[in-house]
């Protein structure tokens, strides 16, 4: 099982960016999916999550600016980031709780980071 995050880049403050996260491999079921971010020198912080049923929740720092979509594919997740601020600059990571076909319990899988840089 692999989790792939993509879509990072450099933008100006106020602009938008879309990140993608896709799970692949011998997957039986994908449960909750989440986004985290980590800026240099800071701890990794939770950004938001999307449950299997589509329910979402967000950190206060991004609420009303960011939106997470699961889409038609249960194994994919989008993070729409609007009105970006310099303090949103960080490596963004996705995490998913996955039941692999060769497993009998759900496990947390992490994708590699995708870098977002917001200039003022």
C-alpha atoms as one frame of an Amber mdcrd trajectory, in Angstrom:
protein
   0.000   0.000   0.000   1.299   3.443  -0.919   0.054   6.975  -0.326   1.097
   9.627  -2.821   0.732  13.364  -2.181   1.242  15.907  -4.949   0.406  19.422
  -6.073   2.688  21.562  -3.949   4.321  24.664  -5.356   5.116  28.337  -4.874
   2.357  30.946  -4.938   1.731  34.529  -3.860  -0.334  35.386  -0.802  -4.042
  35.378  -1.621  -3.720  32.776  -4.359  -5.012  29.197  -4.365  -3.456  25.761
  -4.646  -4.826  22.235  -4.849  -3.122  19.220  -3.320  -3.964  15.613  -4.137
  -3.495  12.438  -2.161  -4.026   9.004  -3.689  -3.794   5.592  -2.104  -2.788
   2.642  -4.254  -1.838  -0.989  -3.929  -3.663  -3.988  -2.521  -6.339  -2.008
  -0.734  -9.537  -3.496   0.594 -10.962  -0.356   2.220  -9.932   3.236   2.959
 -11.398   4.818   6.070 -10.573   8.342   7.304  -8.081  10.461   5.364  -6.294
  13.466   6.841  -3.927  16.292   5.970  -1.098  17.473   8.184   1.572  20.093
   7.651   4.978  20.849   9.088   6.890  24.085   8.742  10.669  24.181   9.365
  11.369  24.152  13.088   7.741  23.427  13.952   5.893  20.325  15.003   3.623
  18.587  12.552   0.109  19.971  12.887  -3.244  18.627  11.827  -4.946  20.543
   8.995  -8.171  18.675   8.407  -9.822  15.337   7.773 -12.406  13.689   5.587
 -14.281  10.643   6.802 -15.356   7.791   4.581 -18.924   9.124   4.637 -17.724
  12.514   3.398 -17.863  14.388   6.700 -15.058  16.920   7.099 -13.429  18.880
   9.890 -10.700  21.527   9.901  -8.187  23.243  12.121  -9.265  26.727  13.156
  -6.287  28.227  11.328  -7.579  27.011   7.938 -11.317  26.861   8.459 -13.233
  28.874   5.818 -10.154  28.910   3.541  -9.398  25.223   2.987 -11.722  22.462
   1.832 -11.206  18.699   1.627 -12.986  16.492  -0.896 -12.983  12.693  -1.098
 -14.551  12.562  -4.523 -15.953   9.490  -6.207 -12.826   7.466  -5.480 -12.666
   6.503  -1.842  -8.906   6.183  -2.176  -8.349   9.792  -3.256  -8.515  13.104
  -1.439  -8.173  16.719  -2.542  -7.147  19.684  -0.404  -8.343  22.984  -1.895
  -6.392  25.840  -0.346  -7.724  29.346  -0.923  -6.610  32.807   0.221  -3.221
  31.379   1.114  -1.068  33.175   3.660   2.717  33.059   4.180   2.095  31.179
   7.435   0.538  28.361   5.400   4.000  27.578   3.990   4.949  24.040   5.006
   5.434  20.479   3.890   1.952  18.986   3.554   1.431  15.296   4.350  -1.573
  13.065   3.906  -2.477  10.157   6.121  -5.042   7.449   5.557  -6.421   4.625
   7.642  -6.361   1.647   5.304  -7.275  -1.997   5.445  -4.957  -3.814   3.076
  -6.140  -6.942   1.315  -3.392  -8.877   3.071  -4.210  -7.515   6.495  -7.000
  -7.921   9.043  -6.751  -4.571  10.819  -6.811  -0.964   9.663  -3.403   0.733
   9.753  -2.285   4.329   9.309  -0.274   5.031   6.176   1.548   8.301   5.442
   2.415   9.888   2.144   5.598  11.826   1.503   5.419  15.584   1.948   4.611
  18.045  -0.801   6.029  21.517  -0.275   3.853  24.623  -0.317   5.544  28.028
  -0.283   3.489  31.211  -0.005   5.233  34.530  -0.613   3.959  37.837   0.734
